[in-house]
């Protein structure tokens, strides 16, 4: 840390070892937090094929989950003809909020993720869901992935690296097909939409673009292949694709080229679905929201009690799902009621399975968010958008589907306790909770009658559900008497799923959605006469993102209906009064699920999968399961190496380069150990480090020790070795700076967007300097030889020293990332540090960044200050702060400043003017997405993602005691601002880095002329 280092004529940084110490605060200057709000007390249930890690107190529920796991094992084994050699770990969480806190993933898990399976150890982790069938399906889906990974790891000529040959649609589609089969009204809706939209993809389209949802189209493809060739073809096609890629695998396994196979699949799908187009009707009603206020996904409409306003979720701003309020009459969006990008303390919105609810007087609106790992009921004033109250129900950590009672005093909710869902009433006035149901059936989508006496909801209770055998039947509409608690099951449409039920204005009818005809239509049930009318006959369907998501709303005296229609790949909102819909009387006991099948309809007589899914037998008994405590222990997770090489150079001699890293961890990844070693030159250039990280609780902490050599080289001045001046010495110096560090760090996340950091490091710096002297005859220039000498580094001014640094920071980041840089939200970091030891000083950092999105433009601001405070002699011993990096101010790097002074030397920028103890930077950019996905960019591209930005950069560096001059003309040797402006292009290098060429005008240079620069970063600021 000596200033003379900057004065050398030539500095060659030959090797700089970067020790991967896992998590450190330095490694994440910004970024969202992975939060463990609670420390779950895991225990273990051992079954014949699984180790199930859980923290559930209800022993019955976890044993039933074990039964489901073993049943799926036998189902998948029969189709894939594969067995596990070792027990597969499964981690089950009590609800989705707990699941989002898992330590098994370093990424934040949103509402769109139902489960995860990772490859190295085959771990499956997932939550319980409100619907029993959903829990069963996600478990079956994830265990298909466990089989896929195990096949890759154990089959001949395969390894986990072959996963790169498998398209996502093939992997996820296979998991959907083997866990759901070919009868799936939701996927069938997507396929019918592809037919009517005349936008049916080829296999190449599925592989090379992200336009088509891989789960739905992949499932349909596998259903077609298995329907034509039989389920026994599933494994060979999967294995051959892993080996050779999908094109060669389709050709060799199925006997057709990819184009031919795509056309066969498309033709059969059109042939099977086209007849259903004949018995359809035109769209009923008008668009609910005007076109300029719509996104491509507009879901969960909820009408106000008087029918004048509506709320809905939309991604109209592309980078987040926000809650909007609109005028029903004009379709104009009035305001944004809530946005995750604007609320730093909110972790997530349940926009997929949930909607909100209006107060009876229409002045307030309530919706559910996740804050600190718990469900929170947020009540806002509709007119102002101001949050009135955030309600935590302490006895109910996870709840959904709120419905405001007609008297305005109570809230009906579905809550999950110990892995099962029930209905509850929360009294807003006295804060008391009343439990309405207490059973193992699923209950959700609860809604009040207008007289407050009855609640209508969906449940799997009924004769086709056998809980003892874990047979989950269809979802039926149920009526609950609020006073007595008696539940009446409306047994119509056997085998159909009926959702989203709501009362008419006079409480004599119930509107609901059903797939009774194999499609997804709106129905009307008369409570007195028991008659049912079909109100729509749509070829696609009324639906949310998932089959059981809320998709329509009824309100007002005339029963105004707002509904979400899936059409042309988008979710669109429409409105119509109930009497505008035609009424087609239907038989309540007749269903036809042909339209919900995935082609081909002419199924083979013998289907292994169909028999599997119909088989509900449990292969083991409770006696086959063993409970055990969870004891964490380290095991090797992975080994990574950077290769090994040996080289020789006449100047540097023989050198070796290579590195290796080890990652150890327990099965829950609560304890991790990173070890890395690397050599890049001689034996002195060996570096390494070991870091331990503990993520078991709310506070993440770690300790690391490392030895890091930094190597530099420079030439000295030639000199004569003797008085007669006959021999000339040309010295070359190789300097190594050794840094030994012991680091302690803690990380306390307040939420996913806010955190505190506290870090302490103990560092010892030492040096080794070797002098290589080349000798020449002064008269003839003849080379005489070379000599190597170890120099006394202290005599040269390089004295070993020790530092202890303590840093604390408050960090926030809720920004949304675009193609190459953030486009929405804000980031900030306020940090203070104290360094003690040989040198003593205090450092301070203030860094604030704001991103305003005006589709498609982003206006970005950054203001940053960094400074050191201490004694002058200590500050002068340190490397100075440097303002000229392109990441701070473009156009003032060392190349740009070469020979930029005026003839009289009074104008221009000296590189030393950009050094100091303090630095202030301000940046302004207007960003425009140039190439990338069609939804985001001006020019569509499937592989080249880039942004164009116009910028203005400015900054100032100064030292302690130095006067600052605020003038446009910069005088060499003074501290005054520098400013540049220009245009930059950021190019995303496939997610590994961002390359940024720019064209800038550095105004403070003498005779400023445009300068072209280029640098690589991890993304725009």
PDB file of C-alpha atoms in Angstrom, residues 95-260:
ATOM      1  CA  UNK A  95     -46.335 -24.088   3.127  1.00  0.00           C
ATOM      2  CA  UNK A  96     -44.984 -22.013   0.266  1.00  0.00           C
ATOM      3  CA  UNK A  97     -43.742 -19.219   2.510  1.00  0.00           C
ATOM      4  CA  UNK A  98     -41.576 -21.668   4.456  1.00  0.00           C
ATOM      5  CA  UNK A  99     -40.452 -23.178   1.161  1.00  0.00           C
ATOM      6  CA  UNK A 100     -39.286 -19.776  -0.085  1.00  0.00           C
ATOM      7  CA  UNK A 101     -36.879 -19.645   2.880  1.00  0.00           C
ATOM      8  CA  UNK A 102     -35.117 -22.882   1.954  1.00  0.00           C
ATOM      9  CA  UNK A 103     -31.339 -22.971   2.206  1.00  0.00           C
ATOM     10  CA  UNK A 104     -31.203 -25.470  -0.650  1.00  0.00           C
ATOM     11  CA  UNK A 105     -31.379 -22.733  -3.265  1.00  0.00           C
ATOM     12  CA  UNK A 106     -29.290 -19.581  -3.335  1.00  0.00           C
ATOM     13  CA  UNK A 107     -31.973 -17.897  -5.460  1.00  0.00           C
ATOM     14  CA  UNK A 108     -35.177 -16.438  -4.100  1.00  0.00           C
ATOM     15  CA  UNK A 109     -38.120 -18.716  -4.827  1.00  0.00           C
ATOM     16  CA  UNK A 110     -41.222 -16.960  -6.103  1.00  0.00           C
ATOM     17  CA  UNK A 111     -44.857 -17.992  -6.283  1.00  0.00           C
ATOM     18  CA  UNK A 112     -44.348 -19.484  -9.718  1.00  0.00           C
ATOM     19  CA  UNK A 113     -42.055 -22.224  -8.388  1.00  0.00           C
ATOM     20  CA  UNK A 114     -43.898 -25.226  -7.012  1.00  0.00           C
ATOM     21  CA  UNK A 115     -40.895 -27.437  -6.364  1.00  0.00           C
ATOM     22  CA  UNK A 116     -37.217 -27.916  -7.203  1.00  0.00           C
ATOM     23  CA  UNK A 117     -34.994 -30.920  -7.871  1.00  0.00           C
ATOM     24  CA  UNK A 118     -31.236 -30.408  -8.004  1.00  0.00           C
ATOM     25  CA  UNK A 119     -28.868 -32.693  -9.817  1.00  0.00           C
ATOM     26  CA  UNK A 120     -25.753 -33.295  -7.726  1.00  0.00           C
ATOM     27  CA  UNK A 121     -27.480 -35.001  -4.821  1.00  0.00           C
ATOM     28  CA  UNK A 122     -30.917 -35.458  -6.346  1.00  0.00           C
ATOM     29  CA  UNK A 123     -32.576 -33.467  -3.582  1.00  0.00           C
ATOM     30  CA  UNK A 124     -36.267 -32.723  -4.040  1.00  0.00           C
ATOM     31  CA  UNK A 125     -37.642 -29.782  -2.071  1.00  0.00           C
ATOM     32  CA  UNK A 126     -41.215 -28.520  -2.175  1.00  0.00           C
ATOM     33  CA  UNK A 127     -44.081 -27.280   0.008  1.00  0.00           C
ATOM     34  CA  UNK A 128     -47.510 -28.589   0.881  1.00  0.00           C
ATOM     35  CA  UNK A 129     -50.252 -26.864  -1.113  1.00  0.00           C
ATOM     36  CA  UNK A 130     -53.830 -25.894  -0.251  1.00  0.00           C
ATOM     37  CA  UNK A 131     -55.081 -28.590  -2.634  1.00  0.00           C
ATOM     38  CA  UNK A 132     -54.200 -32.212  -1.872  1.00  0.00           C
ATOM     39  CA  UNK A 133     -54.079 -33.075  -5.556  1.00  0.00           C
ATOM     40  CA  UNK A 134     -51.629 -30.226  -6.189  1.00  0.00           C
ATOM     41  CA  UNK A 135     -49.262 -31.528  -3.512  1.00  0.00           C
ATOM     42  CA  UNK A 136     -49.526 -34.996  -5.051  1.00  0.00           C
ATOM     43  CA  UNK A 137     -48.943 -33.690  -8.566  1.00  0.00           C
ATOM     44  CA  UNK A 138     -45.915 -31.526  -7.694  1.00  0.00           C
ATOM     45  CA  UNK A 139     -44.375 -34.445  -5.783  1.00  0.00           C
ATOM     46  CA  UNK A 140     -44.881 -36.739  -8.769  1.00  0.00           C
ATOM     47  CA  UNK A 141     -43.476 -34.090 -11.117  1.00  0.00           C
ATOM     48  CA  UNK A 142     -40.329 -33.512  -9.056  1.00  0.00           C
ATOM     49  CA  UNK A 143     -39.690 -37.228  -8.590  1.00  0.00           C
ATOM     50  CA  UNK A 144     -39.652 -37.592 -12.371  1.00  0.00           C
ATOM     51  CA  UNK A 145     -36.748 -35.138 -12.303  1.00  0.00           C
ATOM     52  CA  UNK A 146     -35.094 -37.236  -9.584  1.00  0.00           C
ATOM     53  CA  UNK A 147     -35.360 -40.250 -11.883  1.00  0.00           C
ATOM     54  CA  UNK A 148     -34.042 -38.218 -14.816  1.00  0.00           C
ATOM     55  CA  UNK A 149     -30.976 -37.125 -12.863  1.00  0.00           C
ATOM     56  CA  UNK A 150     -30.375 -40.624 -11.531  1.00  0.00           C
ATOM     57  CA  UNK A 151     -30.569 -42.086 -15.035  1.00  0.00           C
ATOM     58  CA  UNK A 152     -28.022 -39.543 -16.258  1.00  0.00           C
ATOM     59  CA  UNK A 153     -25.659 -40.378 -13.390  1.00  0.00           C
ATOM     60  CA  UNK A 154     -25.910 -44.168 -13.681  1.00  0.00           C
ATOM     61  CA  UNK A 155     -26.599 -45.031 -17.335  1.00  0.00           C
ATOM     62  CA  UNK A 156     -23.778 -46.029 -19.678  1.00  0.00           C
ATOM     63  CA  UNK A 157     -22.111 -43.178 -21.590  1.00  0.00           C
ATOM     64  CA  UNK A 158     -24.068 -40.551 -19.655  1.00  0.00           C
ATOM     65  CA  UNK A 159     -23.366 -38.033 -16.908  1.00  0.00           C
ATOM     66  CA  UNK A 160     -24.957 -34.926 -15.472  1.00  0.00           C
ATOM     67  CA  UNK A 161     -23.173 -32.924 -18.166  1.00  0.00           C
ATOM     68  CA  UNK A 162     -25.523 -34.493 -20.713  1.00  0.00           C
ATOM     69  CA  UNK A 163     -28.340 -32.393 -19.294  1.00  0.00           C
ATOM     70  CA  UNK A 164     -27.208 -29.689 -21.721  1.00  0.00           C
ATOM     71  CA  UNK A 165     -28.429 -31.851 -24.614  1.00  0.00           C
ATOM     72  CA  UNK A 166     -31.949 -32.029 -23.192  1.00  0.00           C
ATOM     73  CA  UNK A 167     -34.292 -29.174 -24.173  1.00  0.00           C
ATOM     74  CA  UNK A 168     -36.323 -27.736 -21.317  1.00  0.00           C
ATOM     75  CA  UNK A 169     -39.612 -28.703 -22.971  1.00  0.00           C
ATOM     76  CA  UNK A 170     -38.513 -32.329 -23.067  1.00  0.00           C
ATOM     77  CA  UNK A 171     -37.417 -32.426 -19.415  1.00  0.00           C
ATOM     78  CA  UNK A 172     -40.385 -30.542 -17.962  1.00  0.00           C
ATOM     79  CA  UNK A 173     -42.899 -31.985 -20.401  1.00  0.00           C
ATOM     80  CA  UNK A 174     -41.870 -35.491 -19.450  1.00  0.00           C
ATOM     81  CA  UNK A 175     -42.341 -34.655 -15.766  1.00  0.00           C
ATOM     82  CA  UNK A 176     -45.811 -33.253 -16.453  1.00  0.00           C
ATOM     83  CA  UNK A 177     -46.840 -36.207 -18.606  1.00  0.00           C
ATOM     84  CA  UNK A 178     -45.688 -38.885 -16.152  1.00  0.00           C
ATOM     85  CA  UNK A 179     -47.363 -37.113 -13.206  1.00  0.00           C
ATOM     86  CA  UNK A 180     -50.624 -36.008 -14.879  1.00  0.00           C
ATOM     87  CA  UNK A 181     -51.083 -38.266 -17.869  1.00  0.00           C
ATOM     88  CA  UNK A 182     -52.912 -37.283 -21.020  1.00  0.00           C
ATOM     89  CA  UNK A 183     -56.136 -36.093 -19.387  1.00  0.00           C
ATOM     90  CA  UNK A 184     -55.379 -32.497 -18.429  1.00  0.00           C
ATOM     91  CA  UNK A 185     -57.947 -29.816 -19.219  1.00  0.00           C
ATOM     92  CA  UNK A 186     -55.456 -27.004 -18.556  1.00  0.00           C
ATOM     93  CA  UNK A 187     -52.790 -28.208 -20.999  1.00  0.00           C
ATOM     94  CA  UNK A 188     -55.512 -29.168 -23.489  1.00  0.00           C
ATOM     95  CA  UNK A 189     -56.738 -25.556 -23.316  1.00  0.00           C
ATOM     96  CA  UNK A 190     -53.268 -24.369 -24.344  1.00  0.00           C
ATOM     97  CA  UNK A 191     -53.184 -26.815 -27.251  1.00  0.00           C
ATOM     98  CA  UNK A 192     -56.646 -25.802 -28.467  1.00  0.00           C
ATOM     99  CA  UNK A 193     -55.505 -22.197 -28.322  1.00  0.00           C
ATOM    100  CA  UNK A 194     -52.471 -23.060 -30.456  1.00  0.00           C
ATOM    101  CA  UNK A 195     -54.844 -24.619 -32.988  1.00  0.00           C
ATOM    102  CA  UNK A 196     -57.305 -21.724 -33.162  1.00  0.00           C
ATOM    103  CA  UNK A 197     -54.452 -19.176 -33.186  1.00  0.00           C
ATOM    104  CA  UNK A 198     -52.692 -21.076 -35.979  1.00  0.00           C
ATOM    105  CA  UNK A 199     -49.516 -20.845 -33.957  1.00  0.00           C
ATOM    106  CA  UNK A 200     -48.518 -24.441 -33.352  1.00  0.00           C
ATOM    107  CA  UNK A 201     -44.758 -24.761 -32.775  1.00  0.00           C
ATOM    108  CA  UNK A 202     -42.351 -27.228 -34.271  1.00  0.00           C
ATOM    109  CA  UNK A 203     -39.854 -29.013 -32.055  1.00  0.00           C
ATOM    110  CA  UNK A 204     -37.253 -26.596 -33.331  1.00  0.00           C
ATOM    111  CA  UNK A 205     -39.443 -23.651 -32.275  1.00  0.00           C
ATOM    112  CA  UNK A 206     -39.771 -25.121 -28.798  1.00  0.00           C
ATOM    113  CA  UNK A 207     -36.016 -25.518 -28.564  1.00  0.00           C
ATOM    114  CA  UNK A 208     -34.747 -22.253 -30.022  1.00  0.00           C
ATOM    115  CA  UNK A 209     -37.288 -19.721 -28.730  1.00  0.00           C
ATOM    116  CA  UNK A 210     -38.809 -18.894 -25.360  1.00  0.00           C
ATOM    117  CA  UNK A 211     -42.206 -18.046 -26.846  1.00  0.00           C
ATOM    118  CA  UNK A 212     -43.831 -21.379 -26.037  1.00  0.00           C
ATOM    119  CA  UNK A 213     -44.374 -22.529 -22.458  1.00  0.00           C
ATOM    120  CA  UNK A 214     -42.228 -25.689 -22.121  1.00  0.00           C
ATOM    121  CA  UNK A 215     -44.399 -27.387 -19.484  1.00  0.00           C
ATOM    122  CA  UNK A 216     -47.624 -27.337 -21.522  1.00  0.00           C
ATOM    123  CA  UNK A 217     -46.209 -28.003 -24.987  1.00  0.00           C
ATOM    124  CA  UNK A 218     -43.708 -30.526 -23.651  1.00  0.00           C
ATOM    125  CA  UNK A 219     -46.459 -32.486 -21.909  1.00  0.00           C
ATOM    126  CA  UNK A 220     -48.543 -32.489 -25.099  1.00  0.00           C
ATOM    127  CA  UNK A 221     -45.577 -33.740 -27.134  1.00  0.00           C
ATOM    128  CA  UNK A 222     -44.897 -36.636 -24.768  1.00  0.00           C
ATOM    129  CA  UNK A 223     -48.609 -37.511 -24.716  1.00  0.00           C
ATOM    130  CA  UNK A 224     -48.551 -37.699 -28.497  1.00  0.00           C
ATOM    131  CA  UNK A 225     -45.380 -39.788 -28.687  1.00  0.00           C
ATOM    132  CA  UNK A 226     -46.518 -42.188 -25.954  1.00  0.00           C
ATOM    133  CA  UNK A 227     -49.966 -42.384 -27.514  1.00  0.00           C
ATOM    134  CA  UNK A 228     -48.542 -43.468 -30.874  1.00  0.00           C
ATOM    135  CA  UNK A 229     -45.495 -45.516 -29.840  1.00  0.00           C
ATOM    136  CA  UNK A 230     -46.520 -46.535 -26.319  1.00  0.00           C
ATOM    137  CA  UNK A 231     -45.149 -45.537 -22.917  1.00  0.00           C
ATOM    138  CA  UNK A 232     -42.189 -47.898 -23.317  1.00  0.00           C
ATOM    139  CA  UNK A 233     -40.624 -45.377 -25.726  1.00  0.00           C
ATOM    140  CA  UNK A 234     -40.326 -42.693 -23.038  1.00  0.00           C
ATOM    141  CA  UNK A 235     -37.033 -43.824 -21.531  1.00  0.00           C
ATOM    142  CA  UNK A 236     -35.221 -44.633 -24.818  1.00  0.00           C
ATOM    143  CA  UNK A 237     -36.165 -41.251 -26.277  1.00  0.00           C
ATOM    144  CA  UNK A 238     -35.009 -39.463 -23.128  1.00  0.00           C
ATOM    145  CA  UNK A 239     -31.689 -41.342 -22.979  1.00  0.00           C
ATOM    146  CA  UNK A 240     -30.949 -40.905 -26.681  1.00  0.00           C
ATOM    147  CA  UNK A 241     -31.713 -37.198 -26.460  1.00  0.00           C
ATOM    148  CA  UNK A 242     -29.276 -36.882 -23.561  1.00  0.00           C
ATOM    149  CA  UNK A 243     -26.631 -38.629 -25.650  1.00  0.00           C
ATOM    150  CA  UNK A 244     -27.152 -37.143 -29.102  1.00  0.00           C
ATOM    151  CA  UNK A 245     -29.587 -34.220 -28.886  1.00  0.00           C
ATOM    152  CA  UNK A 246     -33.298 -34.200 -29.672  1.00  0.00           C
ATOM    153  CA  UNK A 247     -33.047 -34.164 -33.479  1.00  0.00           C
ATOM    154  CA  UNK A 248     -30.934 -37.288 -33.762  1.00  0.00           C
ATOM    155  CA  UNK A 249     -32.868 -38.951 -30.927  1.00  0.00           C
ATOM    156  CA  UNK A 250     -36.243 -38.371 -32.601  1.00  0.00           C
ATOM    157  CA  UNK A 251     -34.891 -39.758 -35.859  1.00  0.00           C
ATOM    158  CA  UNK A 252     -33.204 -42.832 -34.361  1.00  0.00           C
ATOM    159  CA  UNK A 253     -35.832 -43.664 -31.741  1.00  0.00           C
ATOM    160  CA  UNK A 254     -39.086 -42.813 -33.526  1.00  0.00           C
ATOM    161  CA  UNK A 255     -37.939 -43.246 -37.113  1.00  0.00           C
ATOM    162  CA  UNK A 256     -38.834 -39.766 -38.333  1.00  0.00           C
ATOM    163  CA  UNK A 257     -36.909 -36.569 -38.890  1.00  0.00           C
ATOM    164  CA  UNK A 258     -37.652 -33.655 -36.603  1.00  0.00           C
ATOM    165  CA  UNK A 259     -39.620 -31.710 -39.252  1.00  0.00           C
ATOM    166  CA  UNK A 260     -41.735 -34.723 -40.137  1.00  0.00           C
TER     167      UNK A 260
END
